[in-house]
Short mmCIF file of C-alpha atoms in Angstrom, two decimals:
data_model
loop_
_atom_site.label_atom_id
_atom_site.label_comp_id
_atom_site.label_asym_id
_atom_site.label_seq_id
_atom_site.Cartn_x
_atom_site.Cartn_y
_atom_site.Cartn_z
CA UNK A 1 -64.46 -23.21 -46.26
CA UNK A 2 -61.08 -21.73 -45.17
CA UNK A 3 -58.49 -20.98 -47.75
CA UNK A 4 -55.41 -23.15 -46.85
CA UNK A 5 -53.02 -20.65 -48.41
CA UNK A 6 -54.54 -17.79 -46.42
CA UNK A 7 -54.40 -19.79 -43.17
CA UNK A 8 -50.75 -20.72 -43.80
CA UNK A 9 -49.91 -17.09 -44.52
CA UNK A 10 -51.54 -15.92 -41.28
CA UNK A 11 -49.68 -18.60 -39.31
CA UNK A 12 -46.35 -17.54 -40.82
CA UNK A 13 -47.09 -13.89 -40.04
CA UNK A 14 -47.91 -14.75 -36.42
CA UNK A 15 -44.71 -16.75 -36.04
CA UNK A 16 -42.71 -13.93 -37.60
CA UNK A 17 -44.33 -11.40 -35.26
CA UNK A 18 -43.55 -13.56 -32.23
CA UNK A 19 -39.96 -13.97 -33.40
CA UNK A 20 -39.55 -10.21 -33.79
CA UNK A 21 -40.96 -9.58 -30.30
CA UNK A 22 -38.71 -12.26 -28.82
CA UNK A 23 -35.67 -10.81 -30.58
CA UNK A 24 -36.48 -7.32 -29.25
CA UNK A 25 -36.77 -8.69 -25.71
CA UNK A 26 -33.44 -10.49 -26.04
CA UNK A 27 -31.74 -7.34 -27.33
CA UNK A 28 -33.25 -5.25 -24.52
CA UNK A 29 -32.23 -7.75 -21.84
CA UNK A 30 -28.70 -8.07 -23.24
CA UNK A 31 -28.30 -4.29 -23.35
CA UNK A 32 -29.62 -3.95 -19.80
CA UNK A 33 -27.21 -6.57 -18.45
CA UNK A 34 -24.28 -5.05 -20.35
CA UNK A 35 -25.07 -1.59 -18.97
CA UNK A 36 -25.30 -2.97 -15.43
CA UNK A 37 -21.95 -4.71 -15.80
CA UNK A 38 -20.40 -1.48 -17.11
CA UNK A 39 -21.70 0.54 -14.15
CA UNK A 40 -20.43 -2.05 -11.66
CA UNK A 41 -17.03 -2.10 -13.33
CA UNK A 42 -16.78 1.68 -13.08
CA UNK A 43 -17.72 1.71 -9.41
CA UNK A 44 -15.75 -1.34 -8.32
CA UNK A 45 -12.26 -0.85 -6.85
CA UNK A 46 -9.47 -1.94 -9.16
CA UNK A 47 -6.79 -4.23 -7.77
CA UNK A 48 -3.28 -2.96 -8.18
CA UNK A 49 -4.19 0.62 -9.16
CA UNK A 50 -4.31 3.40 -6.62
CA UNK A 51 -5.13 7.08 -6.59
CA UNK A 52 -2.10 9.06 -7.76
CA UNK A 53 -0.96 10.09 -4.28
CA UNK A 54 -0.87 6.41 -3.28
CA UNK A 55 0.76 5.27 -6.52
CA UNK A 56 3.89 4.06 -4.73
CA UNK A 57 1.85 1.46 -2.87
CA UNK A 58 0.03 -1.53 -4.29
CA UNK A 59 -3.42 -2.29 -2.96
CA UNK A 60 -4.91 -5.47 -1.65
CA UNK A 61 -6.72 -7.27 -4.45
CA UNK A 62 -10.16 -5.83 -5.04
CA UNK A 63 -9.82 -3.18 -2.36
CA UNK A 64 -8.10 -0.23 -3.96
CA UNK A 65 -9.33 2.55 -1.75
CA UNK A 66 -7.49 4.98 0.51
CA UNK A 67 -8.37 2.83 3.51
CA UNK A 68 -6.46 -0.18 2.19
CA UNK A 69 -3.64 1.35 0.24
CA UNK A 70 -1.85 4.54 1.16
CA UNK A 71 1.38 4.85 3.15
CA UNK A 72 2.93 2.64 5.79
CA UNK A 73 5.45 3.57 8.49
CA UNK A 74 7.74 1.43 10.59
CA UNK A 75 8.54 2.98 13.97
CA UNK A 76 11.50 2.06 16.14
CA UNK A 77 10.36 2.21 19.77
CA UNK A 78 11.71 1.69 23.26
CA UNK A 79 9.62 -0.16 25.85
CA UNK A 80 8.32 -2.96 23.64
CA UNK A 81 10.00 -5.78 25.54
CA UNK A 82 6.90 -7.79 26.48
CA UNK A 83 4.33 -9.53 24.31
CA UNK A 84 1.50 -8.17 26.47
CA UNK A 85 2.60 -4.59 25.76
CA UNK A 86 2.97 -5.38 22.06
CA UNK A 87 -0.53 -6.86 21.90
CA UNK A 88 -2.10 -3.94 23.78
CA UNK A 89 -0.36 -1.48 21.47
CA UNK A 90 -1.57 -3.31 18.39
CA UNK A 91 -5.18 -3.39 19.59
CA UNK A 92 -5.17 0.22 20.78
CA UNK A 93 -3.72 1.63 17.57
CA UNK A 94 -5.91 -0.59 15.41
CA UNK A 95 -9.01 0.98 16.96
CA UNK A 96 -8.02 4.54 15.96
CA UNK A 97 -9.82 6.06 12.97
CA UNK A 98 -7.49 6.29 10.00
CA UNK A 99 -5.25 3.42 11.06
CA UNK A 100 -6.01 0.46 8.82
CA UNK A 101 -3.56 -2.08 10.17
CA UNK A 102 -1.00 -2.33 12.95
CA UNK A 103 1.59 -4.96 13.77
CA UNK A 104 4.30 -5.07 16.43
CA UNK A 105 7.56 -6.95 16.91
CA UNK A 106 9.09 -7.42 20.34
CA UNK A 107 12.32 -8.88 18.95
CA UNK A 108 13.16 -5.80 16.87
CA UNK A 109 11.22 -3.21 18.88
CA UNK A 110 9.11 -2.04 15.96
CA UNK A 111 5.56 -0.86 15.41
CA UNK A 112 4.39 -1.03 11.79
CA UNK A 113 1.32 1.03 10.89
CA UNK A 114 -0.60 1.17 7.62
CA UNK A 115 -2.82 4.26 7.56
CA UNK A 116 -5.03 6.62 5.57
CA UNK A 117 -3.15 9.91 5.23
CA UNK A 118 -6.43 11.75 4.64
CA UNK A 119 -7.70 10.79 8.10
CA UNK A 120 -4.67 10.80 10.37
CA UNK A 121 -1.22 12.38 10.55
CA UNK A 122 2.01 10.61 11.38
CA UNK A 123 2.48 12.89 14.40
CA UNK A 124 -0.86 11.67 15.77
CA UNK A 125 0.20 8.06 15.28
CA UNK A 126 3.40 8.75 17.21
CA UNK A 127 1.40 10.38 20.02
CA UNK A 128 -0.86 7.33 20.18
CA UNK A 129 2.20 5.08 20.46
CA UNK A 130 3.56 7.25 23.29
CA UNK A 131 0.25 6.97 25.16
CA UNK A 132 0.91 3.24 25.39
CA UNK A 133 4.06 3.94 27.39
CA UNK A 134 6.42 3.57 24.43
CA UNK A 135 9.02 6.02 23.17
CA UNK A 136 9.43 6.53 19.43
CA UNK A 137 13.15 6.79 18.73
CA UNK A 138 12.87 6.99 14.96
CA UNK A 139 11.43 5.69 11.73
CA UNK A 140 12.84 2.61 10.04
CA UNK A 141 13.40 2.11 6.34
CA UNK A 142 15.44 -0.20 4.17
CA UNK A 143 16.85 -0.20 0.66
CA UNK A 144 18.10 -2.82 -1.74
CA UNK A 145 21.49 -1.53 -2.89
CA UNK A 146 23.77 -2.68 -5.69
CA UNK A 147 27.51 -2.16 -5.73
CA UNK A 148 28.26 -3.56 -2.27
CA UNK A 149 30.92 -5.97 -3.47
CA UNK A 150 32.59 -6.76 -0.16
CA UNK A 151 32.67 -6.09 3.57
CA UNK A 152 34.87 -3.07 2.96
CA UNK A 153 32.09 -1.57 0.81
CA UNK A 154 29.56 -2.21 3.59
CA UNK A 155 31.82 -0.54 6.13
CA UNK A 156 32.33 2.43 3.80
CA UNK A 157 28.59 2.99 3.28
CA UNK A 158 27.89 2.47 6.99
CA UNK A 159 30.35 5.24 7.81
CA UNK A 160 28.83 7.65 5.27
CA UNK A 161 25.24 7.04 6.35
CA UNK A 162 26.20 7.28 10.01
CA UNK A 163 27.35 10.85 9.40
CA UNK A 164 24.21 11.82 7.47
CA UNK A 165 21.97 14.38 9.16
CA UNK A 166 18.88 12.78 10.69
CA UNK A 167 20.22 9.22 10.78
CA UNK A 168 19.69 7.78 14.27
CA UNK A 169 21.33 4.44 13.55
CA UNK A 170 22.57 2.39 10.62
CA UNK A 171 20.95 -0.90 11.58
CA UNK A 172 22.38 -3.03 8.81
CA UNK A 173 24.52 -2.84 5.67
CA UNK A 174 25.01 -6.31 4.18
CA UNK A 175 27.11 -6.78 1.06
CA UNK A 176 25.83 -10.34 0.66
CA UNK A 177 22.12 -9.45 0.51
CA UNK A 178 22.53 -5.83 -0.56
CA UNK A 179 20.16 -4.75 2.21
CA UNK A 180 20.68 -1.40 3.92
CA UNK A 181 18.48 -0.77 6.97
CA UNK A 182 18.34 2.63 8.65
CA UNK A 183 16.62 4.22 11.65
CA UNK A 184 16.11 7.95 11.09
CA UNK A 185 14.53 11.06 12.59
CA UNK A 186 11.56 11.95 10.36
CA UNK A 187 11.77 15.58 11.48
CA UNK A 188 15.22 15.90 9.93
CA UNK A 189 15.25 13.62 6.91
CA UNK A 190 13.19 11.24 4.77
CA UNK A 191 13.47 8.33 2.36
CA UNK A 192 14.37 10.42 -0.67
CA UNK A 193 17.13 12.28 1.17
CA UNK A 194 18.60 9.02 2.43
CA UNK A 195 18.41 7.57 -1.05
CA UNK A 196 20.27 10.61 -2.39
CA UNK A 197 22.96 10.10 0.25
CA UNK A 198 23.49 6.59 -1.09
CA UNK A 199 23.51 7.82 -4.69
CA UNK A 200 26.21 10.35 -3.80
CA UNK A 201 28.50 7.35 -3.45
CA UNK A 202 29.29 4.69 -6.05
CA UNK A 203 26.38 2.58 -4.77
CA UNK A 204 22.87 2.64 -6.20
CA UNK A 205 19.43 1.94 -4.75
CA UNK A 206 17.43 -0.66 -6.64
CA UNK A 207 13.84 0.55 -6.86
CA UNK A 208 11.49 -1.90 -5.17
CA UNK A 209 8.87 -3.57 -7.35
CA UNK A 210 6.85 -4.75 -4.38
CA UNK A 211 5.02 -2.59 -1.86
CA UNK A 212 7.55 -0.37 -0.13
CA UNK A 213 7.54 1.08 3.33
CA UNK A 214 6.77 4.74 2.79
CA UNK A 215 8.96 7.04 4.82
CA UNK A 216 7.48 10.18 6.22
CA UNK A 217 8.43 13.57 4.87
CA UNK A 218 10.28 15.84 7.28
CA UNK A 219 7.85 17.36 9.75
CA UNK A 220 7.86 20.83 11.19
#
């Protein structure tokens, strides 16, 4: 005849053993999933954070790699009077390795290119534009400026920038919006030099919080 106390003790021991095994499996599975999540987080691109050399540009959400962040240039071109030419230019440039995105504007005669600086140089982008029958007359950039209190201030700054080395044209200086738009020769000047020219006056450039158009450094 079985001893009830002994049988109960064995049953409790079995249940305890099963509970311990179950707990170990749960701990192992939890640790495995946590490790997998950690690895994925380390490998996944981080929205809004770029490699240091692209720090001035924000990335598209979830795609922070050199192919989606990096610099952007806005080229002023002659010959972009027809939509067909604009579309052909956009498609042709978009197919070139290193160019991530290209848009064109017939109204303002501009070609805007977002590119990977590790794969293509600005000079090569300009050559590609020229192959489409267009002439690059300069790079475009704009600043938000404070201190432009009236039309006289706008005229004053327009005059100063117009005399600055490398400036092809002062497209716009608006005291109402504070926008200063410039077309410049990237072989002679760049964004920082133009910004310094503004700071040499009583006006000040307001640093953009959103993605800015990156001007090209002077090229030899």
